Tab-separated table of C-alpha atoms in Angstrom:
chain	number	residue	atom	x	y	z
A	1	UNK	CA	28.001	59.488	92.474
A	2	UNK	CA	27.104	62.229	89.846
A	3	UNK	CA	28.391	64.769	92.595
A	4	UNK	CA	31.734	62.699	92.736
A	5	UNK	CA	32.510	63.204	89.117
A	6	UNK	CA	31.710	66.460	88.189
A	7	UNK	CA	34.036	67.181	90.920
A	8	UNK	CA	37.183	64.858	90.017
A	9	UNK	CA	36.589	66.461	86.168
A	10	UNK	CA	36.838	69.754	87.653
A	11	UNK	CA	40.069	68.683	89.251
A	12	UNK	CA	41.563	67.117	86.630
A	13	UNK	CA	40.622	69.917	84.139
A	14	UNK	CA	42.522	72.505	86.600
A	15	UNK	CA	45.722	69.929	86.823
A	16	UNK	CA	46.160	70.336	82.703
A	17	UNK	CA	45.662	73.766	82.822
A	18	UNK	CA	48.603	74.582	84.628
A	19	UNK	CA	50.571	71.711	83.099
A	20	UNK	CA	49.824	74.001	79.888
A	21	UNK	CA	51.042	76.986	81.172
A	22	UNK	CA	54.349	75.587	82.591
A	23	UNK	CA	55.137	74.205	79.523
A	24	UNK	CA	54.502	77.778	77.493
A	25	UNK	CA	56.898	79.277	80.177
A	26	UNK	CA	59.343	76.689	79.672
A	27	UNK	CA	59.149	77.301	75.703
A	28	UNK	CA	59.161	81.168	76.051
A	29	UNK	CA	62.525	80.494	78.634
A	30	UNK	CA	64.428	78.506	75.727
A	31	UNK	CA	63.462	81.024	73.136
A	32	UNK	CA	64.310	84.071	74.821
A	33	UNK	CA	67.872	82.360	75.837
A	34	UNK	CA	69.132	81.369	72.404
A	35	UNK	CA	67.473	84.641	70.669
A	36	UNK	CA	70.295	86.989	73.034
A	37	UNK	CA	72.822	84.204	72.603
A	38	UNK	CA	72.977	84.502	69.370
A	39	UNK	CA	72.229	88.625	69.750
A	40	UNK	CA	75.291	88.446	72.027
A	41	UNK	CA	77.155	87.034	69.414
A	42	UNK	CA	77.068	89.943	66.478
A	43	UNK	CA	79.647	91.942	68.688
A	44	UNK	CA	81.795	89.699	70.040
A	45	UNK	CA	81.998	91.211	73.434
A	46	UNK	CA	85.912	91.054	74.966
A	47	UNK	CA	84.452	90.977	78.325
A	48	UNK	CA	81.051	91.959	80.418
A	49	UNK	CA	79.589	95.404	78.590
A	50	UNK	CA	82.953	95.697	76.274
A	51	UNK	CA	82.508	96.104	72.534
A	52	UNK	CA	85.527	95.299	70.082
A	53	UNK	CA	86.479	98.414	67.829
A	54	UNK	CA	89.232	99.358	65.188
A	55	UNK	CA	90.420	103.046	65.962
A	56	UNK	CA	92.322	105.320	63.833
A	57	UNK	CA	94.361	108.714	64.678
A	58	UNK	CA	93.296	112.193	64.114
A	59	UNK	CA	96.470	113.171	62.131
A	60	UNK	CA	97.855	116.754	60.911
A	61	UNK	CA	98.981	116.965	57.190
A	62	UNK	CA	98.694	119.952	54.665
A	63	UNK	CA	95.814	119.084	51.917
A	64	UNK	CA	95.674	120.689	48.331
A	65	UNK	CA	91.969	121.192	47.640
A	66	UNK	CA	91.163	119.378	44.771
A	67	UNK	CA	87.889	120.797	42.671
A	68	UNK	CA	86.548	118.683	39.446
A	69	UNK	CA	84.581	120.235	36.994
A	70	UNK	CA	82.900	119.663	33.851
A	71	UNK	CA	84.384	121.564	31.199
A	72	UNK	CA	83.774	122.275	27.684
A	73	UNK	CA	86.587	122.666	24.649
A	74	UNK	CA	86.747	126.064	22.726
A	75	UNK	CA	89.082	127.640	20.062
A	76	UNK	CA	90.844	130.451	20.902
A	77	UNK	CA	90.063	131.830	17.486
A	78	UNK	CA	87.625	131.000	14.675
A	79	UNK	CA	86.952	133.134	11.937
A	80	UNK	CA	84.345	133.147	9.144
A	81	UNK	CA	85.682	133.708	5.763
A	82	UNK	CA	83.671	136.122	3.559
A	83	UNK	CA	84.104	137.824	0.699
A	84	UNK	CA	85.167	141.786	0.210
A	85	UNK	CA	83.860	142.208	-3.184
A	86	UNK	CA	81.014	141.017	-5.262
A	87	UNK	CA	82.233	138.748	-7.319
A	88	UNK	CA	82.333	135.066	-8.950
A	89	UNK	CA	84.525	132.480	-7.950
A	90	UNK	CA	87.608	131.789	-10.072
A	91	UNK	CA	89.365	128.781	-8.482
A	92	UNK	CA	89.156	127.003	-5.170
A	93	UNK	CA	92.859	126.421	-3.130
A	94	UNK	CA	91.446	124.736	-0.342
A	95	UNK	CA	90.065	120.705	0.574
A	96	UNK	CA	87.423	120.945	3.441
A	97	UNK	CA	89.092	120.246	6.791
A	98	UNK	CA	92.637	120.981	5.435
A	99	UNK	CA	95.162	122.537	8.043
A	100	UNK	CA	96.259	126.353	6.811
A	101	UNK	CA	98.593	128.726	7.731
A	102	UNK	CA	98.061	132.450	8.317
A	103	UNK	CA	98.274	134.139	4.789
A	104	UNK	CA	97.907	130.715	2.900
A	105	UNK	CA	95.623	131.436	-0.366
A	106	UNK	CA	91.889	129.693	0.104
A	107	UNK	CA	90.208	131.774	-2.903
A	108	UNK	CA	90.494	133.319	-6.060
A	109	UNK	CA	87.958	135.699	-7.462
A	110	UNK	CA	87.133	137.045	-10.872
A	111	UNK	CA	88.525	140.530	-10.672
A	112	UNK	CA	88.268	141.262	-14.301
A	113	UNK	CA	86.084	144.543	-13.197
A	114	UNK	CA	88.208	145.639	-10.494
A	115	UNK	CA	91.350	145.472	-13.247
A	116	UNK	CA	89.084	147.542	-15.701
A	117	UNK	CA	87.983	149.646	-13.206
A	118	UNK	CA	91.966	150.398	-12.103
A	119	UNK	CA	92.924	150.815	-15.774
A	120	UNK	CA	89.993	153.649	-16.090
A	121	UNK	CA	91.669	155.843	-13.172
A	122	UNK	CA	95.100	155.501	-14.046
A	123	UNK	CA	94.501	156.952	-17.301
A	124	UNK	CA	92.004	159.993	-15.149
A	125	UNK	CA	95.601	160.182	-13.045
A	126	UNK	CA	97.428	160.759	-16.722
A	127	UNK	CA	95.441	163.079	-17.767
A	128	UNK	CA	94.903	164.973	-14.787
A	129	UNK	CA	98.608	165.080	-14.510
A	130	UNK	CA	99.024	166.717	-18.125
A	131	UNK	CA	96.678	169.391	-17.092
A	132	UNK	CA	98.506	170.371	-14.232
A	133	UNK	CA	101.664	170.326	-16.354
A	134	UNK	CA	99.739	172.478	-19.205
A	135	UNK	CA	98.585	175.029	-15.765
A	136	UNK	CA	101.615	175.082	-14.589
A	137	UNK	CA	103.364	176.358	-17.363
A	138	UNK	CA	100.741	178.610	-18.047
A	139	UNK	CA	101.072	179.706	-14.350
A	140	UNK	CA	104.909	180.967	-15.303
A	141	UNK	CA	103.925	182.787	-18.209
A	142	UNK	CA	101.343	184.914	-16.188
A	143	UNK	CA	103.566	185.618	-13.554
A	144	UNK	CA	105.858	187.258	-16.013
A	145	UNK	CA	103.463	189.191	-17.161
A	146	UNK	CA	101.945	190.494	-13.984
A	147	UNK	CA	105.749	191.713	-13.187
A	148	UNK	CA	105.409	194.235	-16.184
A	149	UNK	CA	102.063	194.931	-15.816
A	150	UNK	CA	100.612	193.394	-18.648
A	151	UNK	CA	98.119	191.380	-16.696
A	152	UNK	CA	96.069	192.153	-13.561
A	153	UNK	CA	96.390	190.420	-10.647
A	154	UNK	CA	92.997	189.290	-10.907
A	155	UNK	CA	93.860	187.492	-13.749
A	156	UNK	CA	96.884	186.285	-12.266
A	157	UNK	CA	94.497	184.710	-9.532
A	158	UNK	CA	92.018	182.661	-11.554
A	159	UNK	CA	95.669	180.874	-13.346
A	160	UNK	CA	96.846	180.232	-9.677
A	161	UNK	CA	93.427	178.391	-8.765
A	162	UNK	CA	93.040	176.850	-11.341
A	163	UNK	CA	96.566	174.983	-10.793
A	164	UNK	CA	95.644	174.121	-7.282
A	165	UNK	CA	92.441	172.948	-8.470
A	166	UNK	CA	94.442	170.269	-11.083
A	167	UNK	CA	96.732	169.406	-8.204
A	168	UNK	CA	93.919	168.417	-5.920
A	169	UNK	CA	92.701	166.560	-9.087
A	170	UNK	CA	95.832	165.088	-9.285
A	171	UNK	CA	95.656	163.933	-5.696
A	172	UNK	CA	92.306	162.737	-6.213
A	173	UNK	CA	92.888	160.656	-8.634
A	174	UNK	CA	95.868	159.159	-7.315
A	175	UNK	CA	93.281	157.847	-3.916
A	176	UNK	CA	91.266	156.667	-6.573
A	177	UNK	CA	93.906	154.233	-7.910
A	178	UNK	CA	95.013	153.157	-4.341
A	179	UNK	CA	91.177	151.991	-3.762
A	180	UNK	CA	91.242	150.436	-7.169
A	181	UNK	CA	94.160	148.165	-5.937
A	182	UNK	CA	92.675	147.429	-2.729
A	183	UNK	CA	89.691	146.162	-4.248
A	184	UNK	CA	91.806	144.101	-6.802
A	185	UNK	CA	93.598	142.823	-4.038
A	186	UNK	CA	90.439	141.695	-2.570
A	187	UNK	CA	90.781	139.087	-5.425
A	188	UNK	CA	92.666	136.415	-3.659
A	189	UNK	CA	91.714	135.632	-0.202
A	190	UNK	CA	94.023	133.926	2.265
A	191	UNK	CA	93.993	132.673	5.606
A	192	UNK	CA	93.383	135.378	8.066
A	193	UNK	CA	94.900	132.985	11.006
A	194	UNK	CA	96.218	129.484	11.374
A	195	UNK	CA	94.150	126.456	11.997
A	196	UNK	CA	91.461	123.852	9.921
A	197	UNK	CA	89.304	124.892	7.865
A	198	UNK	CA	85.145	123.439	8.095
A	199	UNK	CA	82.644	123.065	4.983
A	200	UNK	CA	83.019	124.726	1.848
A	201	UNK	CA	79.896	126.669	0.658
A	202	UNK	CA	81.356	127.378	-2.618
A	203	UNK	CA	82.325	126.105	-5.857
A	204	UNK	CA	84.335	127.942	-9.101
A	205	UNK	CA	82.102	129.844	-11.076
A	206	UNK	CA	79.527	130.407	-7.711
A	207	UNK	CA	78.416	134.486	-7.184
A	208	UNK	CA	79.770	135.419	-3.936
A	209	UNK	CA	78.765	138.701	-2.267
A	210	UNK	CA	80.381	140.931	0.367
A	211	UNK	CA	76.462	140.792	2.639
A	212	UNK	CA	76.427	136.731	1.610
A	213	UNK	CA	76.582	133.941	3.424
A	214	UNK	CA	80.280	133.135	4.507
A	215	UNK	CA	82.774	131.206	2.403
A	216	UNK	CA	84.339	128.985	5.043
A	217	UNK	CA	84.947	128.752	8.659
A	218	UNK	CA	88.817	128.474	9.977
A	219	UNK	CA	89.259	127.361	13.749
A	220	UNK	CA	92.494	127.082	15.653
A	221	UNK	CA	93.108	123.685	16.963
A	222	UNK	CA	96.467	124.446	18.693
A	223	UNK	CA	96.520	125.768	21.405
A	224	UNK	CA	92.879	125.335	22.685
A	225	UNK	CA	90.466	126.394	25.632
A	226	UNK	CA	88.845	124.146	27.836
A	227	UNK	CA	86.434	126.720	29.653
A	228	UNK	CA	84.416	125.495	32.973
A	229	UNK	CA	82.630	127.194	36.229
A	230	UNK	CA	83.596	126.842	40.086
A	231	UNK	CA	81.620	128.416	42.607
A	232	UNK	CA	82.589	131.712	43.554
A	233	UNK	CA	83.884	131.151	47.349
A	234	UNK	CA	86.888	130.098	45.377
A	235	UNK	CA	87.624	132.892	43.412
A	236	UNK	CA	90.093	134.486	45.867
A	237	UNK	CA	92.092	131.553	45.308
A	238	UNK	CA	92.315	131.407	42.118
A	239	UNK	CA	92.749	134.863	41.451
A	240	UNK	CA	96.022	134.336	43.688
A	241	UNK	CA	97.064	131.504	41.321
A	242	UNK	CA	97.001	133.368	38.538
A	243	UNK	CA	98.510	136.241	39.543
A	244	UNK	CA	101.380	134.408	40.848
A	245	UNK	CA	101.932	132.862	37.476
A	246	UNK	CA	98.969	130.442	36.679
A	247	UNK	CA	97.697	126.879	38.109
A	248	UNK	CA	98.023	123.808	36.399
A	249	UNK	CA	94.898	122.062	35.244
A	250	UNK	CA	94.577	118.541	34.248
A	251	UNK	CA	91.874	117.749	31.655
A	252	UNK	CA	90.016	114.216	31.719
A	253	UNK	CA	89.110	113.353	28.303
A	254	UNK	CA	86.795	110.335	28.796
A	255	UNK	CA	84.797	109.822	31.941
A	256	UNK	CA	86.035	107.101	33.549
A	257	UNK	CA	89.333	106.954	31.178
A	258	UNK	CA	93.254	107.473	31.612
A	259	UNK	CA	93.915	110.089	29.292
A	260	UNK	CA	94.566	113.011	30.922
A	261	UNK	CA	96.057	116.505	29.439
A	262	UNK	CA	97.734	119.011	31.732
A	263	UNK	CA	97.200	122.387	30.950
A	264	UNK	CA	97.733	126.141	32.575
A	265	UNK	CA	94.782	128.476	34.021
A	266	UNK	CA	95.025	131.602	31.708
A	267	UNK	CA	91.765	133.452	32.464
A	268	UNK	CA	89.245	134.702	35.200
A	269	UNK	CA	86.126	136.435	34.454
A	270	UNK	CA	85.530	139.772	35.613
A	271	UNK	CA	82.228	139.180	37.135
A	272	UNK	CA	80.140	136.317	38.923
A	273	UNK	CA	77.212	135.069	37.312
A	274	UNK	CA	74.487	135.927	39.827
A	275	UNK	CA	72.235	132.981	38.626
A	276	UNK	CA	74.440	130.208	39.741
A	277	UNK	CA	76.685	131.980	42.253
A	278	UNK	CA	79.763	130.507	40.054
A	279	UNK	CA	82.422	132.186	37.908
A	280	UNK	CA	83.914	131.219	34.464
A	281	UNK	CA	87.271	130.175	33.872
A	282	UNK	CA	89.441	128.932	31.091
A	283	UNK	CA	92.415	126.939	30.868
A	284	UNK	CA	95.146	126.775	27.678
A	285	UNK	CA	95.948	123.152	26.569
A	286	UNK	CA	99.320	122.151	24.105
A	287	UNK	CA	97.182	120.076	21.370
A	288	UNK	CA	99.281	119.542	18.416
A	289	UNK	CA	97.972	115.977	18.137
A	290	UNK	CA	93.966	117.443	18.054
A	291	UNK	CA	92.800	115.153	20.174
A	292	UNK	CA	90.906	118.298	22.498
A	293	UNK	CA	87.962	119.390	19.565
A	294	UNK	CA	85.789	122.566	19.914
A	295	UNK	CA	82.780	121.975	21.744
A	296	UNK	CA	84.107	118.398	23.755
A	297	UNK	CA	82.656	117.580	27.201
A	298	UNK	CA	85.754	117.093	29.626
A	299	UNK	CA	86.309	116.633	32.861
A	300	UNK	CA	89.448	119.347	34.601
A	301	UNK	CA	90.567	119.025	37.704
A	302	UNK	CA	92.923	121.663	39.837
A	303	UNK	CA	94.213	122.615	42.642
A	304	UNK	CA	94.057	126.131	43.807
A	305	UNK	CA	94.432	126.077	47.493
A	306	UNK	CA	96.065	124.145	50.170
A	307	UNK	CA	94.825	123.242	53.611
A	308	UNK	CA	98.007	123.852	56.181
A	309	UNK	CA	98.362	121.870	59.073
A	310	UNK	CA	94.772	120.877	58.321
A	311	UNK	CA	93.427	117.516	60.768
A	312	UNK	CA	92.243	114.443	59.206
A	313	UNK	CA	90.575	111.402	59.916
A	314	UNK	CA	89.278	108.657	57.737
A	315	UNK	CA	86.192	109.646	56.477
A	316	UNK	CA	84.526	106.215	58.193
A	317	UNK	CA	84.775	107.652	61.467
A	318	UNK	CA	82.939	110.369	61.040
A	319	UNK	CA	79.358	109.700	62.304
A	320	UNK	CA	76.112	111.717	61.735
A	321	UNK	CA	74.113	112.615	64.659
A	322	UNK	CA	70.238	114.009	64.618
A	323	UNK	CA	71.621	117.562	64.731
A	324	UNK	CA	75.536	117.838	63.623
A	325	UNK	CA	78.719	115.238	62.501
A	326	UNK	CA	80.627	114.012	65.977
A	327	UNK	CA	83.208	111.680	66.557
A	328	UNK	CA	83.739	108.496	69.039
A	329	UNK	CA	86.937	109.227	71.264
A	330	UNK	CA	88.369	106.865	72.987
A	331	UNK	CA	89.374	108.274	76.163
A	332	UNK	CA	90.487	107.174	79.508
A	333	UNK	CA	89.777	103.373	80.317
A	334	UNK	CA	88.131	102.489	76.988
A	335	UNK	CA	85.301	104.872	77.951
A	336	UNK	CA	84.184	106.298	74.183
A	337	UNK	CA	82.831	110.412	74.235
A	338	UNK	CA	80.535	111.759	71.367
A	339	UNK	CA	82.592	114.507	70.399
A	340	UNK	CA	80.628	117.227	67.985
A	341	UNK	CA	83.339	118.376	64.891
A	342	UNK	CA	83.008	120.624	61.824
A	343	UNK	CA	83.636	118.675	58.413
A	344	UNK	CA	85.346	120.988	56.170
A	345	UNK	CA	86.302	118.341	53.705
A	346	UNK	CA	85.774	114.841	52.165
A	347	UNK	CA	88.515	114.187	49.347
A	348	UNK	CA	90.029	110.812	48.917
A	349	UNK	CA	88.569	108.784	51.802
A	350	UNK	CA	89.914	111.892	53.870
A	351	UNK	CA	87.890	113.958	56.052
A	352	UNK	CA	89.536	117.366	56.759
A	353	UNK	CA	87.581	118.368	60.700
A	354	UNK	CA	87.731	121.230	63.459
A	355	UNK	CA	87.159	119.994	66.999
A	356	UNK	CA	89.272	117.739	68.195
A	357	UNK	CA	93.590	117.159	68.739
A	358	UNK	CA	96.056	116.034	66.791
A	359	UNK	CA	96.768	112.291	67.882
A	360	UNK	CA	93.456	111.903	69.263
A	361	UNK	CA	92.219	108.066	68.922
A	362	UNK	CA	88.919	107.717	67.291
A	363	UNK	CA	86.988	104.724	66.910
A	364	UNK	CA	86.927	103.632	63.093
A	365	UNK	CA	84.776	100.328	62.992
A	366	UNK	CA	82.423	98.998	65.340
A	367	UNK	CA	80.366	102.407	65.862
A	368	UNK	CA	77.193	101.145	64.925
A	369	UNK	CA	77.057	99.290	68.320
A	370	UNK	CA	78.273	102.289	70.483
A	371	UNK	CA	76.578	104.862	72.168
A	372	UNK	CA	78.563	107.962	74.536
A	373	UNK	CA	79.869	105.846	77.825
A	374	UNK	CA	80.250	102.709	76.013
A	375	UNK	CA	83.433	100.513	76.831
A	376	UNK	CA	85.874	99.409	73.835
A	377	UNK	CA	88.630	97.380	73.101
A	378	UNK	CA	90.925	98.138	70.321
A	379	UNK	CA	91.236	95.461	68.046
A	380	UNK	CA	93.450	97.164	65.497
A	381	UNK	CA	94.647	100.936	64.811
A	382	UNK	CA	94.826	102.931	61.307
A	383	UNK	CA	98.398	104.853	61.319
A	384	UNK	CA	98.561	107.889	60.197
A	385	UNK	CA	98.352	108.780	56.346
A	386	UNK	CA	102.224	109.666	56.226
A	387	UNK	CA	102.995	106.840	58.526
A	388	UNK	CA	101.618	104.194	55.972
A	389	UNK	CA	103.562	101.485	54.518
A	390	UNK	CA	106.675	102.884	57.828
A	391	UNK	CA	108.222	99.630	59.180
């Protein structure tokens, strides 16, 4: 009887066993079924093996090459008043930050000196002048004398020196008095160019000198600078531009704002810096309102080339591979090809390529389940950029 049981355990114990493992196949069956249903439901197959796509067309259009750069404002001119003479300060004409024009009085000095000193060689020039009178006369009387022989013409010699001795005097002098009256001019200062004027170091009554510290700063405001870099692989263009008459540039004043100034490209350097591999430019701005200071961060924008006949796609379709950019064609029956293409430019959702035709249909959406061979269906197609918003 004991034999009897062990073996009917035995039996029984090998009949749940492989109840057990039908029922983990059975559970392993259902899960693997609804995990690629639902897989098979991300792409939304059209048929066996088909994937649904949007495409767009590789289209031909001419592209101006648009380069952005951060720019800084600069005057054209600023000039740092200082004083000619030493001197104390006799009256201020000037507010700080006050708009002047060229020649407009700023300061007056004390030039009492420089009028004494201009008195004392105007009366040397008098003087001087009566001696060469006195000489000159003298000069006459000799002469007649030397004609009868009364006199010899040695003596006759020292009278003629000495008169062109007083009339160098006499020249002399007269320098002297010019320089007095520049000096005395240097009295009143005025505006050496147009444009505002900063901080005033000075008050009536302070002692300026001519090796001092400077009086005030004037900086033209209108027109201004807005000088910036680009890197030097588009210097040929812009030299071009230039010479042909200038490029516009439009100036950003706020990041991320509306108001924009247009302006003209008016200078190229005349070497690249070897650092950065980039030259400097500048471009002239109309700013009669101020609103462009000195030393403002902007934002300039131009255009100095133009891409002819240049191929474009939407920059979605282009796809990066391991080892270079490609694109998906769709080509005969559906069937997509990895085509390889240069990108020579991104620029508004725009990519300018080499490497494949003109009306060529590439796949726009739906690459990320595609490989080379793969089967589509076009659900939709992009038009080309000029054909958008054609009925």
């Amino acid at each position: 009887m004991a034999l009897v049981s062990q073996q009917q355990v035995a039996k029984d114990g090998g009949k749940r066993r492989r109840i057990a493992v039908v029922v983990m196949v059975l559970l392993v069956g259902v899960a693997a079924f609804w995990f690629w249903r639902l897989r098979g439901e991300a792409p939304k197959p059209a048929g066996p093996g088909v994937v649904s796509v949007s495409s767009a067309l590789v289209a031909v259009a001419d592209i101006p090459v648009r380069l952005n750069a951060k720019g800084t404002v600069t005057a054209l001119q600023s000039v740092d008043v200082r004083p000619r003479i030493n001197a104390t300060i006799k009256a201020v004409h000037i507010k700080e930050g006050q708009y002047v024009r060229q020649g407009e009085r700023l300061f007056s000095l004390d030039v009492r000196t420089e009028d004494a000193n201009l008195r004392q060689t105007e009366a040397q020039l008098a003087k001087s002048r009566a001696d060469l009178t006195n000489a000159e006369n003298n000069l006459r009387r000799q002469h007649e004398l030397l004609e009868r022989n009364y006199i010899s013409a040695a003596a006759f010699d020292v009278v003629q020196n000495q008169v062109a001795s007083l009339r160098a005097q006499v020249a002399a002098d007269q320098a002297a008095i010019d320089g007095s009256r520049v000096g005395r001019g240097y009295g009143e200062i005025v505006a050496p160019i147009a444009g505002r004027t900063g901080a005033i170091t000075v008050y009536p009554g302070s002692l300026v000198q001519s090796t001092g510290t400077g009086l005030v700063s004037i900086t033209q405001i209108d027109p201004i600078n807005v000088a910036f870099t680009l890197p030097e692989r588009e210097l040929p263009a812009l030299q071009k531009a230039l010479a042909s008459g200038g490029l516009t540039v439009s100036a950003q004043l706020e990041e991320g704002g509306d108001e924009q100034r247009a302006g003209r490209l008016v200078f190229v350097d005349n070497s690249v810096d070897t650092a950065s591999g980039t030259i400097r430019l500048k471009a002239g701005f109309a700013n009669a309102d101020g609103r462009l200071w000195p030393g403002m961060f902007v934002t300039v924008a131009l255009s100095p080339r133009i891409l002819k006949a240049a191929l474009t796609v939407p920059a979605q379709a282009v796809q990066t591979g391991p080892e270079k950019k490609f694109l998906y064609v769709i080509g005969e029956g559906g069937k997509v090809v990895s085509t390889p293409i240069r990108v020579l430019l991104i620029q508004d959702g725009q990519a300018v390529v080499e490497g494949v035709a003109a009306g060529t249909r590439v796949v726009l959406e739906g690459a990320q389940n595609l490989r080379a061979g793969s089967l589509v269906r076009e659900v939709g197609t992009t038009p080309e950029p000029g054909a958008r918003g054609k009925p």
